[in-house]
mmCIF file of C-alpha atoms and ligand atoms in Angstrom:
data_model
loop_
_atom_site.group_PDB
_atom_site.id
_atom_site.type_symbol
_atom_site.label_atom_id
_atom_site.label_comp_id
_atom_site.label_asym_id
_atom_site.label_seq_id
_atom_site.Cartn_x
_atom_site.Cartn_y
_atom_site.Cartn_z
ATOM 1 C CA MET Q 11 8.404 25.615 -5.470
ATOM 2 C CA THR Q 12 7.192 23.787 -2.371
ATOM 3 C CA ILE Q 13 9.791 23.477 0.386
ATOM 4 C CA TYR Q 14 9.231 20.124 2.029
ATOM 5 C CA THR Q 15 10.156 19.536 5.660
ATOM 6 C CA LEU Q 16 9.525 16.548 7.871
ATOM 7 C CA PRO Q 17 6.464 16.773 10.139
ATOM 8 C CA LYS Q 18 7.138 17.755 13.744
ATOM 9 C CA HIS Q 19 7.327 15.136 16.484
ATOM 10 C CA ILE Q 20 5.094 17.171 18.747
ATOM 11 C CA ASP Q 21 2.265 17.176 16.195
ATOM 12 C CA PHE Q 22 2.185 13.374 16.321
ATOM 13 C CA GLU Q 23 1.719 13.101 20.071
ATOM 14 C CA GLY Q 24 -1.827 11.872 20.604
ATOM 15 C CA GLN Q 25 -3.757 8.934 22.006
ATOM 16 C CA VAL Q 26 -5.952 6.127 20.667
ATOM 17 C CA ASN Q 27 -7.537 3.631 23.039
ATOM 18 C CA ALA Q 28 -5.154 4.676 25.834
ATOM 19 C CA LYS Q 29 -2.080 4.161 23.659
ATOM 20 C CA ASN Q 30 0.200 7.074 22.836
ATOM 21 C CA THR Q 31 1.117 7.917 19.264
ATOM 22 C CA HIS Q 32 4.484 9.195 18.068
ATOM 23 C CA LEU Q 33 6.529 10.166 15.029
ATOM 24 C CA PHE Q 34 9.796 8.420 14.129
ATOM 25 C CA THR Q 35 12.294 9.450 11.498
ATOM 26 C CA LEU Q 36 15.035 7.624 9.630
ATOM 27 C CA LYS Q 37 17.759 9.302 7.634
ATOM 28 C CA ASN Q 38 20.444 7.817 5.399
ATOM 29 C CA ARG Q 39 23.847 8.948 4.179
ATOM 30 C CA THR Q 40 22.546 10.431 0.928
ATOM 31 C CA GLY Q 41 20.117 12.680 2.787
ATOM 32 C CA MET Q 42 16.912 10.730 2.181
ATOM 33 C CA GLU Q 43 14.547 10.985 5.144
ATOM 34 C CA VAL Q 44 11.489 8.919 5.958
ATOM 35 C CA ALA Q 45 8.989 9.559 8.748
ATOM 36 C CA PHE Q 46 6.651 7.007 10.326
ATOM 37 C CA THR Q 47 3.978 6.934 12.963
ATOM 38 C CA ASP Q 48 2.938 4.016 15.157
ATOM 39 C CA PHE Q 49 -0.716 4.824 14.392
ATOM 40 C CA GLY Q 50 -1.239 2.226 11.670
ATOM 41 C CA ALA Q 51 2.531 1.476 11.464
ATOM 42 C CA ARG Q 52 2.460 3.948 8.638
ATOM 43 C CA ILE Q 53 4.746 6.002 6.430
ATOM 44 C CA VAL Q 54 4.101 9.730 6.912
ATOM 45 C CA SER Q 55 6.705 11.273 4.564
ATOM 46 C CA ILE Q 56 9.377 10.218 2.103
ATOM 47 C CA LEU Q 57 11.863 12.952 1.224
ATOM 48 C CA VAL Q 58 14.020 12.011 -1.769
ATOM 49 C CA PRO Q 59 16.273 14.108 -4.009
ATOM 50 C CA ASP Q 60 14.925 15.131 -7.420
ATOM 51 C CA LYS Q 61 17.014 15.730 -10.550
ATOM 52 C CA ASN Q 62 18.098 19.147 -9.221
ATOM 53 C CA GLY Q 63 19.127 17.758 -5.833
ATOM 54 C CA ASN Q 64 16.125 19.261 -4.025
ATOM 55 C CA LEU Q 65 14.384 17.081 -1.452
ATOM 56 C CA ILE Q 66 10.832 16.300 -2.569
ATOM 57 C CA ASP Q 67 8.196 14.632 -0.363
ATOM 58 C CA VAL Q 68 6.749 11.922 -2.620
ATOM 59 C CA ALA Q 69 4.302 10.399 -0.083
ATOM 60 C CA LEU Q 70 0.853 11.837 0.547
ATOM 61 C CA GLY Q 71 -0.031 12.346 4.189
ATOM 62 C CA PHE Q 72 -0.844 14.818 6.910
ATOM 63 C CA LYS Q 73 1.023 17.176 9.195
ATOM 64 C CA SER Q 74 -0.485 15.961 12.463
ATOM 65 C CA ILE Q 75 -1.898 12.830 14.052
ATOM 66 C CA HIS Q 76 -5.246 14.605 14.393
ATOM 67 C CA ASP Q 77 -5.417 15.029 10.643
ATOM 68 C CA TYR Q 78 -4.890 11.258 10.276
ATOM 69 C CA PHE Q 79 -7.768 10.541 12.695
ATOM 70 C CA ALA Q 80 -10.061 12.973 10.882
ATOM 71 C CA ALA Q 81 -9.098 12.045 7.317
ATOM 72 C CA ASP Q 82 -11.641 10.976 4.721
ATOM 73 C CA GLU Q 83 -9.104 8.513 3.284
ATOM 74 C CA LYS Q 84 -7.985 6.246 6.135
ATOM 75 C CA TYR Q 85 -5.166 4.290 4.527
ATOM 76 C CA HIS Q 86 -2.484 6.900 3.747
ATOM 77 C CA GLY Q 87 0.881 5.169 4.199
ATOM 78 C CA ALA Q 88 -0.609 2.491 6.442
ATOM 79 C CA SER Q 89 0.179 -1.137 7.105
ATOM 80 C CA VAL Q 90 -3.035 -2.815 6.016
ATOM 81 C CA GLY Q 91 -4.355 -6.100 7.437
ATOM 82 C CA ARG Q 92 -5.350 -8.619 8.576
ATOM 83 C CA TYR Q 93 -6.617 -8.997 5.037
ATOM 84 C CA ALA Q 94 -5.536 -6.255 2.618
ATOM 85 C CA ASN Q 95 -7.912 -5.684 -0.319
ATOM 86 C CA ARG Q 96 -11.357 -7.229 -0.701
ATOM 87 C CA ILE Q 97 -13.138 -10.349 0.482
ATOM 88 C CA ALA Q 98 -16.375 -10.800 -1.477
ATOM 89 C CA ASN Q 99 -19.611 -10.480 0.497
ATOM 90 C CA GLY Q 100 -17.593 -10.202 3.721
ATOM 91 C CA ARG Q 101 -17.475 -13.930 4.185
ATOM 92 C CA PHE Q 102 -15.245 -16.950 3.746
ATOM 93 C CA GLU Q 103 -14.963 -20.564 4.840
ATOM 94 C CA LEU Q 104 -11.994 -22.076 6.570
ATOM 95 C CA GLU Q 105 -11.682 -25.658 7.821
ATOM 96 C CA GLY Q 106 -15.470 -26.122 7.480
ATOM 97 C CA LYS Q 107 -16.451 -22.982 9.410
ATOM 98 C CA THR Q 108 -17.975 -19.836 7.897
ATOM 99 C CA TYR Q 109 -16.559 -16.493 9.042
ATOM 100 C CA THR Q 110 -18.535 -13.271 8.613
ATOM 101 C CA LEU Q 111 -16.820 -9.899 8.344
ATOM 102 C CA GLN Q 112 -18.137 -6.374 8.291
ATOM 103 C CA GLN Q 113 -19.099 -5.228 4.770
ATOM 104 C CA ASN Q 114 -17.379 -1.835 4.636
ATOM 105 C CA ASN Q 115 -17.036 -1.520 0.851
ATOM 106 C CA GLY Q 116 -20.390 -2.186 -0.825
ATOM 107 C CA PRO Q 117 -20.968 -5.896 -0.238
ATOM 108 C CA ASN Q 118 -17.222 -6.531 0.370
ATOM 109 C CA SER Q 119 -14.987 -6.506 3.385
ATOM 110 C CA LEU Q 120 -12.101 -4.124 2.614
ATOM 111 C CA HIS Q 121 -8.634 -3.871 4.193
ATOM 112 C CA GLY Q 122 -9.331 -5.933 7.312
ATOM 113 C CA GLY Q 123 -12.497 -4.051 8.295
ATOM 114 C CA PRO Q 124 -13.040 -0.555 9.719
ATOM 115 C CA GLN Q 125 -10.912 -1.335 12.787
ATOM 116 C CA GLY Q 126 -8.176 -3.021 10.757
ATOM 117 C CA PHE Q 127 -4.456 -2.677 11.420
ATOM 118 C CA HIS Q 128 -4.372 0.840 9.912
ATOM 119 C CA ASN Q 129 -6.429 1.986 12.885
ATOM 120 C CA LYS Q 130 -4.295 0.494 15.678
ATOM 121 C CA VAL Q 131 -1.421 1.988 17.605
ATOM 122 C CA TRP Q 132 1.415 -0.505 17.199
ATOM 123 C CA ASP Q 133 4.263 -1.104 19.647
ATOM 124 C CA ARG Q 134 7.581 0.052 18.283
ATOM 125 C CA GLN Q 135 11.336 0.112 18.518
ATOM 126 C CA VAL Q 136 13.790 2.286 16.573
ATOM 127 C CA SER Q 137 17.345 1.082 15.943
ATOM 128 C CA MET Q 138 20.245 3.367 15.055
ATOM 129 C CA GLN Q 139 18.167 5.745 12.863
ATOM 130 C CA LYS Q 140 18.245 2.934 10.274
ATOM 131 C CA LYS Q 141 15.325 0.715 11.147
ATOM 132 C CA VAL Q 142 11.974 0.916 12.829
ATOM 133 C CA ASP Q 143 10.101 -2.171 14.021
ATOM 134 C CA PHE Q 144 6.355 -2.201 14.671
ATOM 135 C CA TYR Q 145 4.490 -4.960 16.524
ATOM 136 C CA TYR Q 146 0.794 -5.656 16.878
ATOM 137 C CA THR Q 147 -1.134 -8.538 18.412
ATOM 138 C CA SER Q 148 -4.549 -8.923 16.834
ATOM 139 C CA PRO Q 149 -6.836 -10.822 19.222
ATOM 140 C CA ASP Q 150 -8.734 -13.963 18.201
ATOM 141 C CA GLY Q 151 -11.994 -12.858 16.552
ATOM 142 C CA GLU Q 152 -10.895 -9.269 15.925
ATOM 143 C CA GLU Q 153 -12.877 -7.865 12.957
ATOM 144 C CA GLY Q 154 -14.278 -11.409 12.534
ATOM 145 C CA PHE Q 155 -10.990 -13.222 11.797
ATOM 146 C CA PRO Q 156 -10.029 -16.411 13.668
ATOM 147 C CA GLY Q 157 -6.810 -16.770 15.684
ATOM 148 C CA THR Q 158 -4.558 -14.466 17.671
ATOM 149 C CA LEU Q 159 -2.210 -12.997 15.079
ATOM 150 C CA ASN Q 160 1.187 -11.658 16.104
ATOM 151 C CA VAL Q 161 2.385 -9.254 13.430
ATOM 152 C CA HIS Q 162 5.753 -7.605 12.989
ATOM 153 C CA VAL Q 163 6.394 -4.993 10.288
ATOM 154 C CA SER Q 164 9.883 -3.536 9.952
ATOM 155 C CA TYR Q 165 11.034 -0.642 7.814
ATOM 156 C CA GLU Q 166 14.702 -0.211 7.048
ATOM 157 C CA LEU Q 167 16.195 2.721 5.143
ATOM 158 C CA SER Q 168 19.306 1.739 3.202
ATOM 159 C CA ASN Q 169 22.046 4.016 1.920
ATOM 160 C CA ASP Q 170 20.882 3.074 -1.607
ATOM 161 C CA ASN Q 171 17.616 4.968 -1.021
ATOM 162 C CA GLU Q 172 15.597 1.801 -0.449
ATOM 163 C CA ILE Q 173 12.767 1.433 2.030
ATOM 164 C CA ILE Q 174 12.893 -2.276 2.839
ATOM 165 C CA ILE Q 175 9.649 -3.517 4.364
ATOM 166 C CA HIS Q 176 9.568 -6.907 6.010
ATOM 167 C CA TYR Q 177 6.403 -8.575 7.317
ATOM 168 C CA ARG Q 178 6.224 -11.510 9.707
ATOM 169 C CA ALA Q 179 3.141 -13.086 11.272
ATOM 170 C CA THR Q 180 2.247 -16.136 13.362
ATOM 171 C CA THR Q 181 -1.089 -17.411 14.646
ATOM 172 C CA ASP Q 182 -2.509 -19.756 17.291
ATOM 173 C CA LYS Q 183 -5.460 -20.914 15.095
ATOM 174 C CA THR Q 184 -5.741 -21.380 11.348
ATOM 175 C CA THR Q 185 -6.446 -17.981 9.794
ATOM 176 C CA VAL Q 186 -6.003 -15.917 6.612
ATOM 177 C CA VAL Q 187 -3.355 -13.195 6.216
ATOM 178 C CA ASN Q 188 -2.671 -10.622 3.522
ATOM 179 C CA LEU Q 189 -0.514 -7.631 4.484
ATOM 180 C CA THR Q 190 0.447 -4.605 2.431
ATOM 181 C CA ASN Q 191 1.600 -1.020 2.615
ATOM 182 C CA HIS Q 192 -0.793 1.631 1.339
ATOM 183 C CA THR Q 193 1.460 4.598 0.587
ATOM 184 C CA TYR Q 194 0.059 7.015 -1.980
ATOM 185 C CA PHE Q 195 2.911 8.320 -4.128
ATOM 186 C CA ASN Q 196 3.204 11.397 -6.293
ATOM 187 C CA LEU Q 197 6.696 11.600 -7.771
ATOM 188 C CA ASN Q 198 6.309 15.313 -8.514
ATOM 189 C CA GLY Q 199 5.720 15.885 -4.807
ATOM 190 C CA GLU Q 200 2.632 15.277 -2.685
ATOM 191 C CA GLY Q 201 -0.171 17.677 -3.534
ATOM 192 C CA ASP Q 202 1.490 18.648 -6.811
ATOM 193 C CA GLY Q 203 -1.196 17.918 -9.392
ATOM 194 C CA ASP Q 204 -2.188 14.546 -10.819
ATOM 195 C CA ILE Q 205 -0.053 11.522 -11.655
ATOM 196 C CA LEU Q 206 -1.438 10.979 -15.159
ATOM 197 C CA SER Q 207 1.805 11.971 -16.858
ATOM 198 C CA HIS Q 208 3.902 9.547 -14.764
ATOM 199 C CA MET Q 209 5.500 6.723 -16.742
ATOM 200 C CA VAL Q 210 4.752 3.154 -15.645
ATOM 201 C CA GLU Q 211 6.497 -0.097 -16.469
ATOM 202 C CA ILE Q 212 5.214 -3.411 -15.094
ATOM 203 C CA PRO Q 213 6.594 -6.639 -16.584
ATOM 204 C CA ALA Q 214 3.392 -8.591 -15.723
ATOM 205 C CA GLU Q 215 2.003 -10.657 -18.618
ATOM 206 C CA THR Q 216 -1.396 -11.019 -16.934
ATOM 207 C CA TYR Q 217 -3.736 -9.164 -14.597
ATOM 208 C CA LEU Q 218 -6.957 -10.008 -12.772
ATOM 209 C CA PRO Q 219 -10.108 -8.599 -14.398
ATOM 210 C CA ILE Q 220 -12.802 -7.551 -11.906
ATOM 211 C CA ASP Q 221 -16.593 -7.648 -11.659
ATOM 212 C CA GLU Q 222 -18.844 -4.661 -10.859
ATOM 213 C CA HIS Q 223 -17.914 -4.944 -7.147
ATOM 214 C CA ALA Q 224 -14.150 -4.899 -7.922
ATOM 215 C CA ILE Q 225 -13.822 -8.611 -7.113
ATOM 216 C CA PRO Q 226 -11.639 -10.648 -9.510
ATOM 217 C CA PHE Q 227 -13.528 -13.189 -11.619
ATOM 218 C CA GLY Q 228 -10.919 -15.745 -10.618
ATOM 219 C CA PHE Q 229 -8.904 -16.025 -13.818
ATOM 220 C CA GLU Q 230 -5.853 -14.214 -15.157
ATOM 221 C CA SER Q 231 -6.183 -12.301 -18.404
ATOM 222 C CA PRO Q 232 -3.329 -11.425 -20.798
ATOM 223 C CA VAL Q 233 -2.336 -7.749 -20.794
ATOM 224 C CA ASP Q 234 -1.556 -7.956 -24.504
ATOM 225 C CA GLU Q 235 -3.254 -5.159 -26.493
ATOM 226 C CA THR Q 236 -5.142 -3.842 -23.478
ATOM 227 C CA ALA Q 237 -4.948 -0.808 -21.197
ATOM 228 C CA PHE Q 238 -3.049 -3.114 -18.820
ATOM 229 C CA ASP Q 239 -0.021 -3.646 -21.008
ATOM 230 C CA PHE Q 240 2.845 -1.856 -19.241
ATOM 231 C CA ARG Q 241 5.543 -4.283 -20.372
ATOM 232 C CA LEU Q 242 7.103 -1.292 -22.108
ATOM 233 C CA ALA Q 243 7.015 1.994 -20.195
ATOM 234 C CA ARG Q 244 3.890 4.026 -20.958
ATOM 235 C CA LYS Q 245 2.446 7.269 -19.713
ATOM 236 C CA ILE Q 246 -0.587 6.521 -17.507
ATOM 237 C CA VAL Q 247 -2.789 8.946 -19.431
ATOM 238 C CA GLU Q 248 -1.905 7.264 -22.727
ATOM 239 C CA ALA Q 249 -2.637 3.740 -21.472
ATOM 240 C CA LEU Q 250 -5.778 4.604 -19.545
ATOM 241 C CA ASN Q 251 -8.476 3.904 -22.120
ATOM 242 C CA PRO Q 252 -11.771 5.311 -20.796
ATOM 243 C CA GLU Q 253 -13.736 3.002 -23.141
ATOM 244 C CA ASP Q 254 -12.274 -0.101 -21.550
ATOM 245 C CA GLU Q 255 -14.898 -1.847 -19.412
ATOM 246 C CA GLN Q 256 -12.245 -2.851 -16.855
ATOM 247 C CA ILE Q 257 -11.031 0.731 -16.522
ATOM 248 C CA GLN Q 258 -14.638 1.826 -16.058
ATOM 249 C CA ARG Q 259 -15.185 -0.748 -13.304
ATOM 250 C CA GLY Q 260 -12.084 0.416 -11.450
ATOM 251 C CA HIS Q 261 -12.815 4.124 -12.123
ATOM 252 C CA GLY Q 262 -9.225 4.056 -13.433
ATOM 253 C CA TYR Q 263 -6.592 1.517 -12.508
ATOM 254 C CA ASP Q 264 -7.518 -0.496 -9.417
ATOM 255 C CA HIS Q 265 -6.380 -3.948 -10.476
ATOM 256 C CA THR Q 266 -4.018 -6.712 -9.471
ATOM 257 C CA PHE Q 267 -1.082 -7.397 -11.791
ATOM 258 C CA VAL Q 268 0.280 -10.926 -11.523
ATOM 259 C CA ASN Q 269 3.905 -10.736 -10.418
ATOM 260 C CA LYS Q 270 6.334 -13.459 -11.482
ATOM 261 C CA GLN Q 271 9.502 -11.488 -10.687
ATOM 262 C CA PRO Q 272 11.725 -12.730 -7.847
ATOM 263 C CA LEU Q 273 12.743 -10.231 -5.154
ATOM 264 C CA THR Q 274 15.953 -9.485 -7.067
ATOM 265 C CA GLN Q 275 14.122 -8.217 -10.168
ATOM 266 C CA VAL Q 276 11.966 -5.144 -10.569
ATOM 267 C CA ALA Q 277 8.240 -5.907 -10.320
ATOM 268 C CA ALA Q 278 7.093 -2.356 -11.170
ATOM 269 C CA THR Q 279 8.668 0.993 -11.998
ATOM 270 C CA VAL Q 280 7.100 4.431 -12.036
ATOM 271 C CA TYR Q 281 8.923 7.643 -12.879
ATOM 272 C CA SER Q 282 8.257 11.288 -13.510
ATOM 273 C CA GLU Q 283 10.008 13.106 -16.327
ATOM 274 C CA VAL Q 284 9.283 16.379 -14.510
ATOM 275 C CA SER Q 285 11.069 15.654 -11.201
ATOM 276 C CA GLY Q 286 13.291 12.898 -12.604
ATOM 277 C CA ILE Q 287 12.371 10.730 -9.597
ATOM 278 C CA LYS Q 288 12.003 7.005 -10.217
ATOM 279 C CA LEU Q 289 10.463 4.382 -7.944
ATOM 280 C CA ASP Q 290 11.328 0.695 -8.409
ATOM 281 C CA VAL Q 291 9.307 -1.903 -6.541
ATOM 282 C CA PHE Q 292 10.647 -5.344 -5.644
ATOM 283 C CA THR Q 293 8.553 -7.934 -3.831
ATOM 284 C CA THR Q 294 8.113 -11.555 -2.823
ATOM 285 C CA GLU Q 295 4.326 -11.164 -3.204
ATOM 286 C CA PRO Q 296 2.437 -12.727 -6.152
ATOM 287 C CA GLY Q 297 0.360 -9.617 -6.865
ATOM 288 C CA ILE Q 298 0.611 -5.858 -7.151
ATOM 289 C CA GLN Q 299 -2.503 -3.736 -6.862
ATOM 290 C CA PHE Q 300 -1.883 -0.766 -9.130
ATOM 291 C CA TYR Q 301 -4.326 1.873 -7.944
ATOM 292 C CA THR Q 302 -4.484 5.391 -9.397
ATOM 293 C CA GLY Q 303 -6.087 7.007 -6.339
ATOM 294 C CA ASN Q 304 -9.442 7.139 -8.114
ATOM 295 C CA PHE Q 305 -11.459 7.494 -4.913
ATOM 296 C CA LEU Q 306 -9.431 10.332 -3.376
ATOM 297 C CA SER Q 307 -12.290 12.727 -2.902
ATOM 298 C CA GLY Q 308 -10.695 16.161 -2.520
ATOM 299 C CA LYS Q 309 -12.021 16.345 1.065
ATOM 300 C CA ASP Q 310 -8.543 15.923 2.574
ATOM 301 C CA THR Q 311 -5.919 18.665 2.670
ATOM 302 C CA GLY Q 312 -2.382 17.318 2.783
ATOM 303 C CA LYS Q 313 0.856 18.364 4.446
ATOM 304 C CA SER Q 314 1.681 21.246 2.155
ATOM 305 C CA GLY Q 315 -1.836 22.651 2.164
ATOM 306 C CA ASN Q 316 -3.095 21.184 -1.110
ATOM 307 C CA ARG Q 317 -6.246 19.113 -1.491
ATOM 308 C CA TYR Q 318 -5.886 15.472 -2.449
ATOM 309 C CA LEU Q 319 -8.000 15.069 -5.560
ATOM 310 C CA SER Q 320 -8.841 11.937 -7.522
ATOM 311 C CA GLN Q 321 -5.732 10.573 -9.306
ATOM 312 C CA SER Q 322 -3.363 12.896 -7.464
ATOM 313 C CA ALA Q 323 -1.394 9.802 -6.407
ATOM 314 C CA PHE Q 324 -0.855 6.139 -7.169
ATOM 315 C CA CYS Q 325 -0.332 3.064 -4.992
ATOM 316 C CA LEU Q 326 1.604 -0.094 -5.732
ATOM 317 C CA GLU Q 327 0.242 -2.423 -3.069
ATOM 318 C CA THR Q 328 2.215 -5.651 -3.044
ATOM 319 C CA GLN Q 329 -0.023 -8.438 -1.812
ATOM 320 C CA HIS Q 330 -1.800 -11.732 -2.413
ATOM 321 C CA PHE Q 331 -4.801 -11.653 -4.709
ATOM 322 C CA PRO Q 332 -8.109 -10.101 -3.630
ATOM 323 C CA ASP Q 333 -10.732 -12.571 -2.377
ATOM 324 C CA SER Q 334 -8.190 -15.409 -2.116
ATOM 325 C CA PRO Q 335 -9.973 -16.965 0.913
ATOM 326 C CA ASN Q 336 -12.835 -17.787 -1.507
ATOM 327 C CA ARG Q 337 -10.658 -18.862 -4.440
ATOM 328 C CA SER Q 338 -8.912 -22.207 -4.187
ATOM 329 C CA ASN Q 339 -7.047 -21.570 -7.489
ATOM 330 C CA PHE Q 340 -5.328 -18.415 -6.119
ATOM 331 C CA PRO Q 341 -2.051 -18.627 -4.132
ATOM 332 C CA SER Q 342 -3.030 -19.552 -0.589
ATOM 333 C CA VAL Q 343 -3.399 -16.949 2.164
ATOM 334 C CA VAL Q 344 -3.983 -19.556 4.880
ATOM 335 C CA LEU Q 345 -1.661 -19.417 7.892
ATOM 336 C CA LYS Q 346 -1.593 -22.316 10.344
ATOM 337 C CA PRO Q 347 -0.275 -22.479 13.903
ATOM 338 C CA GLY Q 348 3.426 -23.298 13.868
ATOM 339 C CA ALA Q 349 3.968 -21.744 10.420
ATOM 340 C CA VAL Q 350 5.476 -18.289 9.848
ATOM 341 C CA PHE Q 351 4.154 -15.824 7.272
ATOM 342 C CA GLU Q 352 6.978 -13.741 5.831
ATOM 343 C CA SER Q 353 7.099 -11.288 2.995
ATOM 344 C CA THR Q 354 9.395 -8.521 1.767
ATOM 345 C CA THR Q 355 8.796 -5.443 -0.367
ATOM 346 C CA ILE Q 356 11.355 -2.835 -1.358
ATOM 347 C CA TYR Q 357 10.547 0.672 -2.554
ATOM 348 C CA LYS Q 358 13.751 1.919 -4.141
ATOM 349 C CA PHE Q 359 14.150 5.551 -5.204
ATOM 350 C CA GLY Q 360 16.512 6.833 -7.839
ATOM 351 C CA LEU Q 361 16.679 9.211 -10.784
ATOM 352 C CA VAL Q 362 15.705 8.635 -14.396
ATOM 353 C CA LYS Q 363 18.860 8.133 -16.472
HETATM 354 C C1 LIG A 402 -7.196 0.357 -2.435
HETATM 355 C C2 LIG A 402 -8.365 -0.194 -3.159
HETATM 356 C C3 LIG A 402 -9.214 0.976 -3.606
HETATM 357 C C4 LIG A 402 -9.628 1.818 -2.412
HETATM 358 C C5 LIG A 402 -8.408 2.176 -1.586
HETATM 359 C C6 LIG A 402 -8.750 2.804 -0.270
HETATM 360 O O1 LIG A 402 -6.356 -0.670 -2.010
HETATM 361 O O2 LIG A 402 -7.947 -1.004 -4.231
HETATM 362 O O3 LIG A 402 -10.360 0.522 -4.294
HETATM 363 O O4 LIG A 402 -10.551 1.099 -1.648
HETATM 364 O O5 LIG A 402 -7.640 1.045 -1.292
HETATM 365 O O6 LIG A 402 -9.424 3.995 -0.406
#
């Protein structure tokens, strides 16, 4: 059995663009512990009790800041922005002006560009071992986006084993914003095999089918009688139909489920019958990108010394829809001066009954 321990503070002391990096840890009354770094305002570890009371680290990640810099997969645990997910052809129009972004994912712009928020050292403040606040000011024009964006991401660890993530952003020029957290979860423990036998339940009635570049066509499609029907809990491997054209385009699941649940009702649940660990997701966001880690390449070795292979983790990225800046029928991602962008997501851990 793997014995999981939190990474060491000293291994997270580094520097990016003359800013120092650190590790922060939160602990609650039930013994759950979560570690963060200011590099990418990211989650490094999540230790939660399994059905036998052992602490399991369910978040993929690395044991030192240097491993994060060198990693093949750049988004482990990170706060992603200014625009999480894809913008088709790296371009959009806003108030009559065309903005061009770097195409870092085939023809698309992905996750705010190569120097997106995941690659910045954020300012930070830790309160009472319960909450950590990260702040970043993205200059006007950074990665091609208009407006100075002031972003605040806070993580709070409750005594009910919830990680409560709150996002807030303001701008001085009209811009687009889509923020998410990109934690890769494996509820059997990071590095412990694939997630294909995890059970998934998502109450979404519709999802967004994608084209060959993983861009939504622009319409919602019913999940009924498809590989995307998780309205009743199903094992990933049993739902994942390799003949399905959508599954082929995503190389597995890499699709947005349309979320109609309010913050008080579960928007997605995943659990493992092996560890007994259950993750419930609650969010104010209209979409959840369910991604089965299809592009994890095996080049990265994680905290406990195991390689991160394809489908060795899943993400539930709460967000607005991909390519919304080019889709007037999607919920708007436009933020104007004077307005405040706010959004909340809760990752709640528990045990299967
Ligand atoms: C996900 C995206 C995947 C992949 C991953 C980063 O959000 O949907 O296709 O790009 O990020 O490796």
